XYZ file of C-alpha atoms in Angstrom:
317
model
C 0.050 -0.239 0.045
C 1.738 2.946 -1.029
C 1.602 6.458 1.571
C -0.924 8.172 -0.636
C -3.858 5.300 -0.347
C -2.730 4.630 3.812
C -5.899 4.300 5.901
C -7.598 7.574 7.061
C -6.674 9.763 3.491
C -8.754 10.288 1.173
C -8.020 8.030 -2.481
C -10.618 10.720 -3.881
C -11.368 14.475 -3.499
C -13.122 16.541 -4.876
C -14.290 20.452 -3.951
C -16.533 22.287 -5.691
C -16.432 19.878 -8.255
C -18.972 21.548 -11.710
C -19.181 20.411 -15.055
C -21.483 22.787 -17.772
C -22.986 21.907 -21.050
C -23.792 25.251 -22.882
C -25.677 28.078 -21.301
C -28.717 26.169 -19.588
C -27.499 22.684 -18.453
C -25.343 22.400 -15.802
C -24.786 18.304 -15.158
C -22.528 18.521 -11.646
C -23.188 21.546 -9.593
C -20.665 22.284 -6.431
C -19.631 18.590 -5.874
C -17.630 18.071 -2.354
C -17.137 14.443 -2.797
C -14.645 12.669 -0.392
C -13.755 8.834 -1.222
C -11.649 6.956 1.661
C -8.586 5.046 1.253
C -9.381 1.476 1.280
C -13.038 1.612 1.001
C -15.435 -0.209 -1.518
C -17.167 3.534 -2.813
C -20.758 3.006 -4.089
C -22.266 5.821 -6.685
C -25.642 6.351 -7.110
C -28.077 8.436 -8.536
C -31.119 8.635 -10.721
C -31.335 9.421 -14.364
C -29.381 12.468 -15.262
C -27.724 12.748 -11.566
C -23.606 13.565 -12.974
C -22.821 10.333 -12.109
C -20.488 9.935 -15.296
C -19.715 12.950 -15.882
C -18.169 12.749 -12.718
C -16.322 9.770 -13.439
C -15.365 11.195 -16.323
C -13.958 14.448 -14.847
C -12.262 12.864 -12.473
C -10.219 10.295 -14.485
C -9.150 13.355 -16.755
C -11.389 12.714 -20.033
C -12.932 15.662 -19.774
C -12.047 19.140 -17.946
C -14.649 20.542 -15.144
C -15.794 23.666 -15.525
C -15.062 24.565 -11.968
C -13.677 23.022 -9.014
C -10.596 20.714 -8.238
C -9.883 16.778 -8.176
C -7.651 15.341 -6.346
C -7.024 11.578 -7.017
C -4.228 9.784 -4.927
C -3.352 12.617 -3.643
C -2.458 14.935 -7.950
C -4.449 17.230 -8.973
C -6.856 16.078 -11.692
C -5.716 16.426 -14.920
C -2.416 18.349 -14.525
C -1.190 14.487 -12.317
C -2.889 12.493 -15.273
C 0.486 11.357 -16.488
C 1.488 10.369 -12.983
C -1.732 9.193 -11.504
C -3.394 7.075 -13.790
C -0.868 4.380 -14.494
C -1.974 3.672 -10.559
C -5.459 3.466 -11.552
C -7.351 0.677 -13.172
C -11.010 1.664 -14.826
C -13.599 0.341 -17.185
C -15.665 2.907 -18.229
C -19.548 3.012 -20.020
C -18.400 -1.009 -20.774
C -15.653 -2.621 -22.332
C -13.876 -2.290 -26.020
C -11.792 -4.966 -27.393
C -10.795 -6.477 -30.749
C -13.431 -8.822 -32.014
C -11.292 -10.665 -33.246
C -8.628 -11.532 -31.279
C -9.201 -13.980 -28.319
C -9.754 -13.088 -24.891
C -5.547 -13.886 -24.059
C -4.516 -11.976 -27.396
C -6.265 -9.055 -26.248
C -4.461 -8.597 -22.978
C -1.640 -9.637 -24.152
C -1.351 -6.109 -26.791
C -2.880 -3.914 -23.808
C -0.453 -5.049 -21.452
C 2.169 -4.561 -24.879
C 0.486 -1.146 -24.978
C 2.662 -0.253 -21.830
C 5.973 0.777 -22.140
C 6.617 0.213 -18.207
C 5.944 -3.631 -19.610
C 8.138 -6.594 -18.630
C 7.705 -9.401 -21.724
C 9.541 -12.014 -19.724
C 6.542 -11.383 -17.542
C 3.423 -10.894 -19.317
C 2.164 -14.434 -19.332
C 2.066 -14.783 -15.953
C 0.392 -11.143 -15.471
C -2.443 -12.416 -18.098
C -3.011 -15.648 -16.815
C -3.526 -14.156 -13.121
C -6.148 -11.229 -14.127
C -7.588 -14.012 -16.566
C -8.018 -16.519 -13.316
C -9.368 -13.785 -11.223
C -12.261 -13.165 -13.303
C -12.674 -16.618 -14.040
C -12.025 -16.542 -17.854
C -8.973 -18.810 -17.857
C -10.959 -21.925 -19.903
C -12.297 -19.395 -22.583
C -9.005 -17.636 -23.134
C -8.342 -19.191 -26.602
C -12.215 -18.053 -28.098
C -12.574 -15.363 -29.947
C -13.717 -12.254 -28.066
C -16.343 -11.740 -30.631
C -17.483 -14.646 -29.731
C -18.190 -13.548 -26.056
C -21.346 -13.269 -24.272
C -21.792 -9.714 -22.497
C -20.927 -11.359 -19.300
C -17.694 -12.803 -20.501
C -16.857 -9.141 -22.318
C -17.893 -8.032 -18.637
C -15.238 -9.751 -17.098
C -12.612 -9.007 -19.675
C -12.731 -5.330 -18.876
C -12.055 -5.875 -15.480
C -9.119 -8.306 -16.150
C -7.635 -5.731 -18.158
C -8.055 -2.782 -15.397
C -6.082 -5.531 -13.129
C -3.169 -6.693 -15.314
C -1.175 -4.457 -13.221
C -1.199 -4.061 -9.127
C -3.965 -0.532 -8.637
C -4.413 1.595 -6.223
C -7.939 2.744 -7.330
C -9.857 0.708 -9.409
C -13.445 2.957 -11.076
C -15.976 -0.130 -12.437
C -18.920 1.743 -14.176
C -21.439 -1.092 -13.864
C -19.123 -4.107 -13.271
C -21.871 -6.921 -13.169
C -23.971 -5.628 -16.025
C -25.047 -8.523 -18.051
C -23.809 -11.565 -15.706
C -25.711 -14.036 -14.373
C -25.987 -14.127 -10.704
C -23.275 -16.633 -10.397
C -21.201 -13.899 -12.153
C -21.874 -11.005 -9.573
C -20.919 -13.588 -6.851
C -17.984 -13.845 -7.935
C -16.884 -10.336 -9.012
C -18.558 -9.428 -5.701
C -15.798 -11.817 -4.139
C -13.244 -9.755 -6.164
C -13.657 -6.607 -5.254
C -14.129 -7.750 -1.440
C -10.625 -9.099 -1.542
C -9.390 -6.016 -4.244
C -10.589 -3.755 -1.039
C -8.713 -6.377 1.437
C -5.493 -5.749 -0.300
C -5.704 -2.103 -0.491
C -7.088 -0.813 -3.050
C -9.839 1.687 -2.915
C -12.977 0.529 -5.259
C -15.129 3.178 -6.713
C -17.965 1.570 -7.881
C -20.938 3.085 -9.927
C -24.187 0.965 -10.271
C -27.813 0.676 -10.791
C -28.172 -2.168 -8.459
C -29.022 -1.521 -5.298
C -28.735 -4.935 -3.300
C -25.335 -4.739 -4.872
C -24.266 -2.187 -3.544
C -25.323 -2.778 -0.702
C -23.862 -5.819 -0.241
C -20.207 -5.528 -1.340
C -19.966 -1.493 -0.176
C -19.004 -0.513 3.083
C -19.798 3.847 1.623
C -21.701 5.316 -0.901
C -22.912 8.759 -2.190
C -26.132 9.793 -3.492
C -26.276 11.909 -6.613
C -29.834 14.247 -7.766
C -29.685 16.162 -10.524
C -25.961 17.003 -10.233
C -25.786 17.380 -6.542
C -24.388 15.362 -4.233
C -27.260 14.754 -1.379
C -25.894 12.712 1.121
C -22.043 10.335 1.656
C -21.648 8.191 4.507
C -21.161 5.082 5.123
C -24.023 2.583 4.217
C -24.503 1.884 7.281
C -25.522 5.464 8.392
C -27.459 5.891 5.334
C -30.110 3.168 6.677
C -29.844 4.534 10.368
C -31.476 7.347 9.080
C -34.917 5.492 7.505
C -36.832 4.061 10.435
C -38.016 0.421 9.953
C -41.135 -0.350 9.086
C -43.556 -2.797 10.906
C -45.682 -5.652 8.813
C -47.976 -7.242 10.332
C -50.067 -10.685 9.191
C -52.948 -11.217 9.956
C -56.645 -11.825 9.008
C -57.951 -8.482 11.475
C -56.561 -5.613 9.110
C -58.889 -3.254 9.954
C -58.887 -3.803 13.711
C -55.046 -3.926 13.644
C -55.103 -0.423 11.804
C -57.496 0.658 14.637
C -54.850 -0.285 17.048
C -51.582 0.290 15.813
C -53.155 3.877 15.633
C -54.266 5.065 19.060
C -50.534 3.292 19.946
C -49.348 5.904 18.222
C -48.163 4.073 14.833
C -47.975 6.303 11.732
C -48.263 6.005 8.042
C -50.382 2.848 8.680
C -51.864 0.920 5.535
C -52.990 -2.231 5.171
C -51.719 -4.820 2.686
C -53.173 -8.248 0.844
C -52.160 -10.088 3.959
C -51.647 -7.617 7.293
C -51.297 -4.072 8.378
C -47.890 -2.085 7.438
C -46.759 1.149 9.916
C -44.236 3.052 10.756
C -43.725 1.251 14.103
C -45.080 3.892 17.795
C -42.782 4.780 20.105
C -42.927 1.342 22.343
C -40.698 -1.820 22.457
C -41.948 -4.108 19.628
C -42.988 -6.935 22.598
C -45.888 -4.207 23.724
C -46.642 -3.506 20.451
C -47.339 -6.844 19.735
C -48.954 -7.189 22.980
C -51.496 -4.478 22.495
C -52.740 -6.157 19.539
C -53.020 -9.588 20.680
C -54.834 -8.381 23.876
C -57.186 -6.458 20.795
C -58.230 -10.427 20.281
C -56.153 -9.667 16.516
C -55.046 -13.074 15.381
C -51.206 -12.102 14.982
C -49.721 -14.950 12.364
C -46.084 -12.794 12.123
C -44.870 -9.655 13.582
C -41.913 -8.556 11.917
C -40.074 -4.944 12.489
C -37.588 -4.753 8.518
C -34.763 -3.173 8.776
C -34.543 -0.752 6.501
C -32.923 -2.004 3.206
C -30.106 1.082 0.970
C -33.215 1.268 -1.594
C -35.704 2.657 1.273
C -32.894 4.325 2.189
C -32.421 6.056 -1.672
C -35.691 6.499 -2.002
C -36.317 8.860 0.767
C -33.921 10.799 0.043
C -34.193 11.386 -3.791
C -37.765 11.007 -4.647
C -36.750 8.459 -6.782
C -37.734 4.893 -7.616
C -35.687 2.073 -8.283
C -34.235 2.968 -11.568
C -31.043 4.818 -11.253
C -29.090 3.705 -14.221
C -27.258 6.714 -15.134
């Protein structure tokens, strides 16, 4: 682990970062973002929120209209030559030569690096293929790869060398459930080795399972950032009661102080009253309500996201 990525420092920091297109479109508006070194950082936002524009500015692909970007302690885009060799990235889907095999694609990419030692190229390529589970199909032409296999090859391209920072845009796109699990395992392993992983995804469940920290964008602005647990903690748990006596249960729950009480197909759902759960359940039973199940549902990252943005689940950019 390098000094610039030691625990407690920021792998990515932006201050007042903005990008304007023309007079009327402000794609990113005054973004102050801090990505802790060693974290798996989820970057979320609904359509048009500015996620992809932000990623392009982080990597020096486009210049910001205002503000600053610091990547691995280097000011971007000025330090692009020193910083980018320490960064692996998969942005907006992989691009490969379809007439070459998966292995040949990685060999050609490795050979394009002037610091590459050809004597160890085969070992690097083999290791990258193994990490993403493509060893068995390494000799197949890339044009014959499925979308998920192409996605894996793109991640392998970013892993030909040890990286201090890995930026992944929709890394599980096109993967089956097994492939998703493998990529999650890979990301956790990279983070355990000290690599900071910056992950943009529309799959909130995937973010919740693998990320330690998260930022939420909406309309070009940062809504919130923090640990996944802190975001969930800001959203109240929901009380779920399965009962055939839903109307009576609604009356009791409201009397106890529950809010946002609604009936469901199999019972009642509500924001819980300010009582211990066992007290609420006991009150329902005393009222002769047949309680078949009583659950205080832990809020999900999706619950927090909807509460923060008012947006639905489709959050692709």
